[in-house]
PDB file of C-alpha atoms in Angstrom:
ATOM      1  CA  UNK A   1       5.391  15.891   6.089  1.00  0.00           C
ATOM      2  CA  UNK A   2       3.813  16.340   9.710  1.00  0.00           C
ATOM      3  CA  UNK A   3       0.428  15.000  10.101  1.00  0.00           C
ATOM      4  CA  UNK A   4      -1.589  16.331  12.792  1.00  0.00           C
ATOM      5  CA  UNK A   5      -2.784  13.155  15.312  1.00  0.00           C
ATOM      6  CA  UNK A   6      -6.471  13.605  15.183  1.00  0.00           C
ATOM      7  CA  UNK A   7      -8.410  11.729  12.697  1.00  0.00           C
ATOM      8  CA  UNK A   8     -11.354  12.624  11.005  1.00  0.00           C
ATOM      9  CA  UNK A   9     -14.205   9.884   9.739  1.00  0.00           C
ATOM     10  CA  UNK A  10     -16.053  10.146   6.896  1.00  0.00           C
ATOM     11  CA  UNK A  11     -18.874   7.855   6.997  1.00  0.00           C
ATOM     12  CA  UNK A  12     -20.204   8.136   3.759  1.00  0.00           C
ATOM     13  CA  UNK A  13     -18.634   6.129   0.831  1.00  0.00           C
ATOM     14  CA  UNK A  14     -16.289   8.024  -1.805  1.00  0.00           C
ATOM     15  CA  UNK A  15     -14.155   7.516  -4.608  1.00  0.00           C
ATOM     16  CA  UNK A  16     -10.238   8.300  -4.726  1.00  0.00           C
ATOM     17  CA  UNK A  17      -9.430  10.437  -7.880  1.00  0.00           C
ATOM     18  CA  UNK A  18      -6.687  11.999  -6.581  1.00  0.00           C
ATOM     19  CA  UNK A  19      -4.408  15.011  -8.358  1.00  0.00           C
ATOM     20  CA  UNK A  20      -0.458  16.104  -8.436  1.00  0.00           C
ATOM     21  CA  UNK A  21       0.542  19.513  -9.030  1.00  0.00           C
ATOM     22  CA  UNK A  22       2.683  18.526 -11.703  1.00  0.00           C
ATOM     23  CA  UNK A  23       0.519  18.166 -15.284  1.00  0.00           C
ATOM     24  CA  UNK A  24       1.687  14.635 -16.327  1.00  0.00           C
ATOM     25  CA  UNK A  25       1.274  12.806 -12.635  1.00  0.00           C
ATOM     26  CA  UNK A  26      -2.507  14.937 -12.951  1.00  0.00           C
ATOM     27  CA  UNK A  27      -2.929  13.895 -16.291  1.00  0.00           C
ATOM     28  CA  UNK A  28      -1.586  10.395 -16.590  1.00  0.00           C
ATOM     29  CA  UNK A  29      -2.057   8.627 -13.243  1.00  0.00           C
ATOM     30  CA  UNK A  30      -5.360  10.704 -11.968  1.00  0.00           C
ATOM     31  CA  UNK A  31      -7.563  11.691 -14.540  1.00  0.00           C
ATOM     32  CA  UNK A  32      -8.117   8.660 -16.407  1.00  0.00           C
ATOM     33  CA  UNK A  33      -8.950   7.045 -13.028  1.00  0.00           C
ATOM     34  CA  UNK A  34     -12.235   8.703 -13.792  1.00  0.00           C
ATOM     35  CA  UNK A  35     -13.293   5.914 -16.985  1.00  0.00           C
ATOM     36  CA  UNK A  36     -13.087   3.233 -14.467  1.00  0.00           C
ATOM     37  CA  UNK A  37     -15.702   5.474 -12.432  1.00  0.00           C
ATOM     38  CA  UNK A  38     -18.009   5.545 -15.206  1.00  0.00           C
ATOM     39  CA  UNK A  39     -18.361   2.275 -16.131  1.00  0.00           C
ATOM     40  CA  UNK A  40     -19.717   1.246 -12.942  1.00  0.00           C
ATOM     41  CA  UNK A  41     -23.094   2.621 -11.650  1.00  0.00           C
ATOM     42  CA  UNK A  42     -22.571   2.049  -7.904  1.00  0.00           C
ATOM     43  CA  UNK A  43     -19.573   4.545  -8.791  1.00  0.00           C
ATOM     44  CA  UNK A  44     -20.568   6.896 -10.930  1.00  0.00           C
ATOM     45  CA  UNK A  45     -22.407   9.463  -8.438  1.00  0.00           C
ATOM     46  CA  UNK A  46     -20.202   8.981  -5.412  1.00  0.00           C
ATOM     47  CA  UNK A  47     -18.274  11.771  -4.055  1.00  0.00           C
ATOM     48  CA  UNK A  48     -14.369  12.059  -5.590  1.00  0.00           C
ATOM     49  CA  UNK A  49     -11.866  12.965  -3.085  1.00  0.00           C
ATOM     50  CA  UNK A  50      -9.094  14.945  -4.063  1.00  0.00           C
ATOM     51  CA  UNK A  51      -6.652  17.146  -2.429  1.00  0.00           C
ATOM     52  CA  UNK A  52      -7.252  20.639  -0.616  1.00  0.00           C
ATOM     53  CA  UNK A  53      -4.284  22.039  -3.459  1.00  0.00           C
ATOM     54  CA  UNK A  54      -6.643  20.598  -6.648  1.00  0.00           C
ATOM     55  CA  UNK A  55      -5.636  23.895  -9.062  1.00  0.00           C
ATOM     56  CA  UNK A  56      -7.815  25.972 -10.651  1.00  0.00           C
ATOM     57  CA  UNK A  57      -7.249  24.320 -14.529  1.00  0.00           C
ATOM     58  CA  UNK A  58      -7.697  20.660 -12.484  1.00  0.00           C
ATOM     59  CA  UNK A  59     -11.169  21.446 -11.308  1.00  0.00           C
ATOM     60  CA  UNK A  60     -11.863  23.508 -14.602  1.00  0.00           C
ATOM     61  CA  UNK A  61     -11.389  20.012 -16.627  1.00  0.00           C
ATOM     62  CA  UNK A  62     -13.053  18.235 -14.036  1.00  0.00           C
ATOM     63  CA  UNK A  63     -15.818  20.547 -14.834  1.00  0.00           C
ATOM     64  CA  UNK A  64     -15.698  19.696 -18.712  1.00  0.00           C
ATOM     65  CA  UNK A  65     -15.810  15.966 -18.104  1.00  0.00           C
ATOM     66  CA  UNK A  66     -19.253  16.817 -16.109  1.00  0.00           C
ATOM     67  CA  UNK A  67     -17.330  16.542 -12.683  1.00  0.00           C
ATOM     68  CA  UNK A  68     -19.617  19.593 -10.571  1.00  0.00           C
ATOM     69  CA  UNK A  69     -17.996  21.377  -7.774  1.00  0.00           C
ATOM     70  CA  UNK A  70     -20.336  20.267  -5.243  1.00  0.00           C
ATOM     71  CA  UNK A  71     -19.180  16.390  -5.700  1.00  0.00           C
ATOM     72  CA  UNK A  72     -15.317  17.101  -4.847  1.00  0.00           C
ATOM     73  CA  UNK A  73     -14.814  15.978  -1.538  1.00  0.00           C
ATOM     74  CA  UNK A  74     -11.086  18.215  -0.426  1.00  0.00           C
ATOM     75  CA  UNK A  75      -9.105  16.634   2.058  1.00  0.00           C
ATOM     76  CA  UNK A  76      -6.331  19.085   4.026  1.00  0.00           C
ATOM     77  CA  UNK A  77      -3.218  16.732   3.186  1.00  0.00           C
ATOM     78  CA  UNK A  78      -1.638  17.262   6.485  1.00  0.00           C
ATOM     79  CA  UNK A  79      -4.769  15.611   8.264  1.00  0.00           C
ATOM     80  CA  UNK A  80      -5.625  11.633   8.812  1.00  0.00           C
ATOM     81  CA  UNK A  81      -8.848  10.356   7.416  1.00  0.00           C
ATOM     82  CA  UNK A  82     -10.683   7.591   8.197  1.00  0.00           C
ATOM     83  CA  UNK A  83     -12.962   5.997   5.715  1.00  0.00           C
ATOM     84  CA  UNK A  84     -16.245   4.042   6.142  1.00  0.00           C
ATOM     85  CA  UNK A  85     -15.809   2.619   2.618  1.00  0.00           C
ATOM     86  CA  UNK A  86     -13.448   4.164   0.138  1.00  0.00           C
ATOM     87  CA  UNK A  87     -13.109   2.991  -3.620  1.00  0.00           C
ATOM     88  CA  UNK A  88      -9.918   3.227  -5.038  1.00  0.00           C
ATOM     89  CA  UNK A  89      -9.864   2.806  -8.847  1.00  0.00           C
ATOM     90  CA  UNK A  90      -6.552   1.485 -10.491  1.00  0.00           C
ATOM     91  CA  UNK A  91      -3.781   3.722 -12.148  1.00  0.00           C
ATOM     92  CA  UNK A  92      -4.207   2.771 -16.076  1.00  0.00           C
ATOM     93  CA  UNK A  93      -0.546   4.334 -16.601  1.00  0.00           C
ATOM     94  CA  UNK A  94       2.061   1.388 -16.951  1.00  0.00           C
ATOM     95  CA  UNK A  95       6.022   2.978 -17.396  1.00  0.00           C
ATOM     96  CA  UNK A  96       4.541   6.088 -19.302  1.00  0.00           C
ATOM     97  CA  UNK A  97       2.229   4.153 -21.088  1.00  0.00           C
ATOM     98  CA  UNK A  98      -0.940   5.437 -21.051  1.00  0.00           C
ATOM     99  CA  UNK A  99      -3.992   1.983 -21.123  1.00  0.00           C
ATOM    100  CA  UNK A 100      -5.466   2.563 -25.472  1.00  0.00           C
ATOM    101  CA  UNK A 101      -9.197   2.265 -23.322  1.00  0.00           C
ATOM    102  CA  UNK A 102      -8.178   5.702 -21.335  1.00  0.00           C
ATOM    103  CA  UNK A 103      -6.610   7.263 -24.451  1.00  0.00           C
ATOM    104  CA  UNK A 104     -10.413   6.603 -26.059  1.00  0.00           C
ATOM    105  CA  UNK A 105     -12.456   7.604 -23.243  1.00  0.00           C
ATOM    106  CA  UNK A 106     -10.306  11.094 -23.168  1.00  0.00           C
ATOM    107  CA  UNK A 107     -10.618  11.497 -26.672  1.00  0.00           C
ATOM    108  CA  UNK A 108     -14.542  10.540 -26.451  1.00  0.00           C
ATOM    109  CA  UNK A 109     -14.650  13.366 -23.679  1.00  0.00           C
ATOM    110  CA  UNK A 110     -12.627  15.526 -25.033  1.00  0.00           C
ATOM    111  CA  UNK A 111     -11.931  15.662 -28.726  1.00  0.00           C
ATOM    112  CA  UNK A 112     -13.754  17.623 -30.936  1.00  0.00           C
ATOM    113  CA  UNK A 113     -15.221  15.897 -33.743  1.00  0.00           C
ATOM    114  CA  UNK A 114     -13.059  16.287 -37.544  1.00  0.00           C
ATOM    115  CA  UNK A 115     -10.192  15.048 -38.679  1.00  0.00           C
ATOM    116  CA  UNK A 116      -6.267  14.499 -37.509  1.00  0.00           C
ATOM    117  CA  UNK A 117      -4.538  17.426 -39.020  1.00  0.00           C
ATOM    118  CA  UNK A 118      -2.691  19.498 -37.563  1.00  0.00           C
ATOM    119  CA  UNK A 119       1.238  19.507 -37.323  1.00  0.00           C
ATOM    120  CA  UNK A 120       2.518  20.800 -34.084  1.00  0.00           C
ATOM    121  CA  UNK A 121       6.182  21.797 -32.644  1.00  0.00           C
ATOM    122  CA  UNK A 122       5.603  21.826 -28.981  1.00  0.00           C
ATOM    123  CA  UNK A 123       8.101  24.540 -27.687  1.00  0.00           C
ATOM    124  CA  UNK A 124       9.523  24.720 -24.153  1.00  0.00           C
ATOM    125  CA  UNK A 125      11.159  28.178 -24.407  1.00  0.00           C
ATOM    126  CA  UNK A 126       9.430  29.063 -21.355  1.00  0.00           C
ATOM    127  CA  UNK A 127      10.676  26.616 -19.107  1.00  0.00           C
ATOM    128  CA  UNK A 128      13.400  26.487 -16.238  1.00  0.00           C
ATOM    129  CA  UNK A 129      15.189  24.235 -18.099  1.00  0.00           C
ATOM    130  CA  UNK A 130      14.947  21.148 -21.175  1.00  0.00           C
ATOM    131  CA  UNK A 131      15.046  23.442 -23.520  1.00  0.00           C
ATOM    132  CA  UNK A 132      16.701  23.088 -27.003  1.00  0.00           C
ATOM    133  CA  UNK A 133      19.686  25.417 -27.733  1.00  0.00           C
ATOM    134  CA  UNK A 134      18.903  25.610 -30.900  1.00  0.00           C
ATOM    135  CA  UNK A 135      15.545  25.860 -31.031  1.00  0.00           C
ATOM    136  CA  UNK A 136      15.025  28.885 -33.683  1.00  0.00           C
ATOM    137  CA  UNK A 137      16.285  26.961 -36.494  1.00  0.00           C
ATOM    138  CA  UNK A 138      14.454  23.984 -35.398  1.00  0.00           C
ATOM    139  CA  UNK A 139      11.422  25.976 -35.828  1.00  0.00           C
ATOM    140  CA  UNK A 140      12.495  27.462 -39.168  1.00  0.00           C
ATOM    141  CA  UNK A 141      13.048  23.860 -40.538  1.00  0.00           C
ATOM    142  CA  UNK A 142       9.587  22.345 -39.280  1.00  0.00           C
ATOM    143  CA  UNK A 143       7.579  25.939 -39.962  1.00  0.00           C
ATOM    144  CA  UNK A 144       8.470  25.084 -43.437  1.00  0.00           C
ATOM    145  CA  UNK A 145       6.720  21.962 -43.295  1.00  0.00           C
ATOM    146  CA  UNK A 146       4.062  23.115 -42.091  1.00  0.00           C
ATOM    147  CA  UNK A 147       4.404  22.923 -38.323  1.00  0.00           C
ATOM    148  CA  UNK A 148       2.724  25.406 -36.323  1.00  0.00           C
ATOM    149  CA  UNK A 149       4.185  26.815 -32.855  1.00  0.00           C
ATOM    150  CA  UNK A 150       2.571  25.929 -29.427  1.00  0.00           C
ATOM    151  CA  UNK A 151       3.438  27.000 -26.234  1.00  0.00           C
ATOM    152  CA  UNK A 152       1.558  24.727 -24.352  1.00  0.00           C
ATOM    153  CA  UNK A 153       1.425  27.319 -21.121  1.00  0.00           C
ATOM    154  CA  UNK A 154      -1.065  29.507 -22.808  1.00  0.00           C
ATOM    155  CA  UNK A 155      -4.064  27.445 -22.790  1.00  0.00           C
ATOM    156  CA  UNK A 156      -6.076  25.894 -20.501  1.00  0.00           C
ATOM    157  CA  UNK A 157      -5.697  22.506 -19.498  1.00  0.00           C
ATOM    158  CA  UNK A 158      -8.779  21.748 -21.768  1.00  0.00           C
ATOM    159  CA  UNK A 159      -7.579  23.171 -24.745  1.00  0.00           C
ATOM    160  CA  UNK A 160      -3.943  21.382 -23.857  1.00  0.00           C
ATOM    161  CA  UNK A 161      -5.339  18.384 -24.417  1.00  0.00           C
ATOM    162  CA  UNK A 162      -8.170  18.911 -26.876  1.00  0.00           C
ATOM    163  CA  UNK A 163      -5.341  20.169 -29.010  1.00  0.00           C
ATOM    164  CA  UNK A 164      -3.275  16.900 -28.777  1.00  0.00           C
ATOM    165  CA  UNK A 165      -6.592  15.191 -30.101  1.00  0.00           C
ATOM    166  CA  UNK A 166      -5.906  17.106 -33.600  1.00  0.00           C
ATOM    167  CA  UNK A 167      -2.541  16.235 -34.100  1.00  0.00           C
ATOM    168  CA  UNK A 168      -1.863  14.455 -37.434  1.00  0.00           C
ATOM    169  CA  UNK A 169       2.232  14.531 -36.483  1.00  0.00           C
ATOM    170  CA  UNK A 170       3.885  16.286 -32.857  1.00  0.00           C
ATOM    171  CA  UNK A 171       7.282  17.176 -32.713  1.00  0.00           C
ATOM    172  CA  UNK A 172       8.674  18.566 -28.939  1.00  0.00           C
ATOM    173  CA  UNK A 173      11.260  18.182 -26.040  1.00  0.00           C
ATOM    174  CA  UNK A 174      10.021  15.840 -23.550  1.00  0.00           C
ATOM    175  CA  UNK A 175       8.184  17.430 -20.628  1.00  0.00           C
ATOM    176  CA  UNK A 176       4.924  18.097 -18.807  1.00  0.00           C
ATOM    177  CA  UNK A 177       3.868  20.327 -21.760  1.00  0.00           C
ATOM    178  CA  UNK A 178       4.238  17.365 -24.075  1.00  0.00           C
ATOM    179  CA  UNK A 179       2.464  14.757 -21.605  1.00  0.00           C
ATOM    180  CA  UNK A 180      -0.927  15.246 -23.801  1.00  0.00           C
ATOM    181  CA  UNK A 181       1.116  13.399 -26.834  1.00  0.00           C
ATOM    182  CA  UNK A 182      -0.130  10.538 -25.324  1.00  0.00           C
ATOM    183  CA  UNK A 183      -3.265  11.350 -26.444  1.00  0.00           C
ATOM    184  CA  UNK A 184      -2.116  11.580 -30.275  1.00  0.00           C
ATOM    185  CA  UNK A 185      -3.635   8.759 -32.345  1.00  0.00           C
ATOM    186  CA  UNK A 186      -0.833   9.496 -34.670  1.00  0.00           C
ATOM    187  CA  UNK A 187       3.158   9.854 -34.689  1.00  0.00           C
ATOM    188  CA  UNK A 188       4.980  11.713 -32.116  1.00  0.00           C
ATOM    189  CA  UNK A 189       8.699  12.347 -31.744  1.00  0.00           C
ATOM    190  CA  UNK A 190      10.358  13.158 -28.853  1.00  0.00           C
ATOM    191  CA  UNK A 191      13.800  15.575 -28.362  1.00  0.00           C
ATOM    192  CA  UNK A 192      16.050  15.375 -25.594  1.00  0.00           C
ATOM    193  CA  UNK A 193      18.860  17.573 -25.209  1.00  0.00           C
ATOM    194  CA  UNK A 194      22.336  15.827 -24.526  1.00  0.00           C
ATOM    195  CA  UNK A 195      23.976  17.776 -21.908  1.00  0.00           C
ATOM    196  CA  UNK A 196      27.164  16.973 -23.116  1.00  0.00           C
ATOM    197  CA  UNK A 197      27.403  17.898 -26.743  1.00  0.00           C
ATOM    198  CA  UNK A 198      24.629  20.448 -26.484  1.00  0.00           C
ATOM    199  CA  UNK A 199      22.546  18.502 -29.450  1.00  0.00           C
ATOM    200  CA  UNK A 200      19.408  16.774 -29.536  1.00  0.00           C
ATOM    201  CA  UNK A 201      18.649  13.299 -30.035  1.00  0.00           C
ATOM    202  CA  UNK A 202      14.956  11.043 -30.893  1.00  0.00           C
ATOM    203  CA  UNK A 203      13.799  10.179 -27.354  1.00  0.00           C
ATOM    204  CA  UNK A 204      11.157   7.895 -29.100  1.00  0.00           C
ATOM    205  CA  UNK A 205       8.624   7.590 -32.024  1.00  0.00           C
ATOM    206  CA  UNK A 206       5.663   5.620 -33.664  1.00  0.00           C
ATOM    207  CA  UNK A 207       6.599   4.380 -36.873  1.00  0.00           C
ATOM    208  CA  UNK A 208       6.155   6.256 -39.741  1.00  0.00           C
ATOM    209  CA  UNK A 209       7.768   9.320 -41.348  1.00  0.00           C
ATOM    210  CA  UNK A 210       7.170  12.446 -39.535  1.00  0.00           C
ATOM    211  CA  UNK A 211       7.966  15.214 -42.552  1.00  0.00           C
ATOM    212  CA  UNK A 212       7.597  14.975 -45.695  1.00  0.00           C
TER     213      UNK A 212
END
C-alpha cells in the first residue's frame, strides 16, 4: 500500500478499536477491545478510531453495544496520522483463544436472557470453498437429533452472534461463519475437510458428548 506523504494531526485524544473486513479478525481481535474501554472512565467517552471501510453490519453492532455514529472517528487508510495522545487497548485473542472476561462481557452485551438450548449445524454451503462434500447426509444425521440448519450469511452480525449465545451444542466446518462459537458457553465441534480423502475429521472440541 501507497501512503500519501502529508500527515494529518489530530489533537484531541482517541481510542484505537480498529476493524478487518474479514468477520473473525472484526470479531476476535477488535470488538472485544471495546471491554477494556469500559472499564476505565477516562476511556469510556473518547472518540474510537476505526477505518474509512468499517461495513455496514460493523457499525450496526457497534450501534447495539451503545457505540453512536457520531463517536467513530474514520481514518482514510492510505493517509498518515499523527496523534496528540492515542490509547491503544490490548488484543484479548491469544492463538484463537478468545480471554473468558471478553466472552462474558459479549454475552452480557449481547445475549438474550434464557437458557442454553439450542442445537445448531452451522452450514457453509454458500461459501467459495471449506465446504463438506457430503454435507446432505451430515444434515440428515444431526436433523435427527435435533439440530437445526444455519446459514450464518443471513443474519446480521447481531443476530450471528446473539445466536451463538443460545447454543446448548454447535456442530460446523471451521470458518468465519463459525468464529461466534467462541462465544458458546457449551460444546462445540469443529469439521475440516481433508483434501486428500475427501472426508472430514474433529478439528477440536470441549469435552463432553455432543449427540445423544
Amino acid at each position: 500500500m501507497l501512503f500519501r506523504s502529508e500527515e494529518t494531526v489530530i489533537e484531541q485524544s482517541a481510542v484505537l478499536l480498529g476493524n478487518a473486513p474479514n468477520h473473525y479478525h472484526w470479531l476476535m481481535d477488535y470488538l472485544p477491545r471495546l471491554s477494556i474501554v469500559e472499564a476505565f472512565r477516562d476511556l469510556a467517552e473518547l472518540p474510537l478510531v476505526v477505518g474509512g471501510d468499517l461495513e455496514a453490519g460493523q457499525a450496526q453492532m457497534l450501534g447495539h453495544l451503545g457505540i453512536a455514529p457520531e463517536r467513530l472517528l474514520k481514518v482514510d487508510l492510505e493517509r498518515v496520522y499523527r496523534f496528540r495522545q492515542l490509547w491503544v487497548p490490548a488484543q484479548l485473542v491469544d492463538r484463537m483463544r478468545l480471554h473468558p472476561g471478553a466472552i462474558e462481557w459479549m454475552h452480557a452485551r449481547i445475549a438474550r436472557p434464557g437458557q442454553c438450548v439450542r442445537r445448531m449445524f452451522i452450514s457453509r454451503r454458500d461459501a467459495a470453498r471449506r465446504r463438506l462434500v457430503n454435507e446432505d447426509e451430515i444434515i440428515e444425521i444431526v436433523s435427527a437429533h435435533g439440530f437445526e440448519i444455519v446459514l450464518p450469511a443471513m443474519l446480521n452480525q447481531v443476530d450471528q452472534a446473539r445466536l451463538f449465545t443460545e447454543a446448548a451444542s454447535v456442530i460446523g466446518v471451521a470458518g468465519a461463519g463459525h468464529v461466534s462459537k467462541r462465544l458458546v458457553i457449551a460444546r462445540t465441534l469443529s469439521l475440516a475437510r481433508d483434501a486428500k480423502s475427501d472426508c472430514i475429521h474433529p478439528g477440536w472440541s470441549l469435552p463432553g458428548k455432543l449427540i445423544s
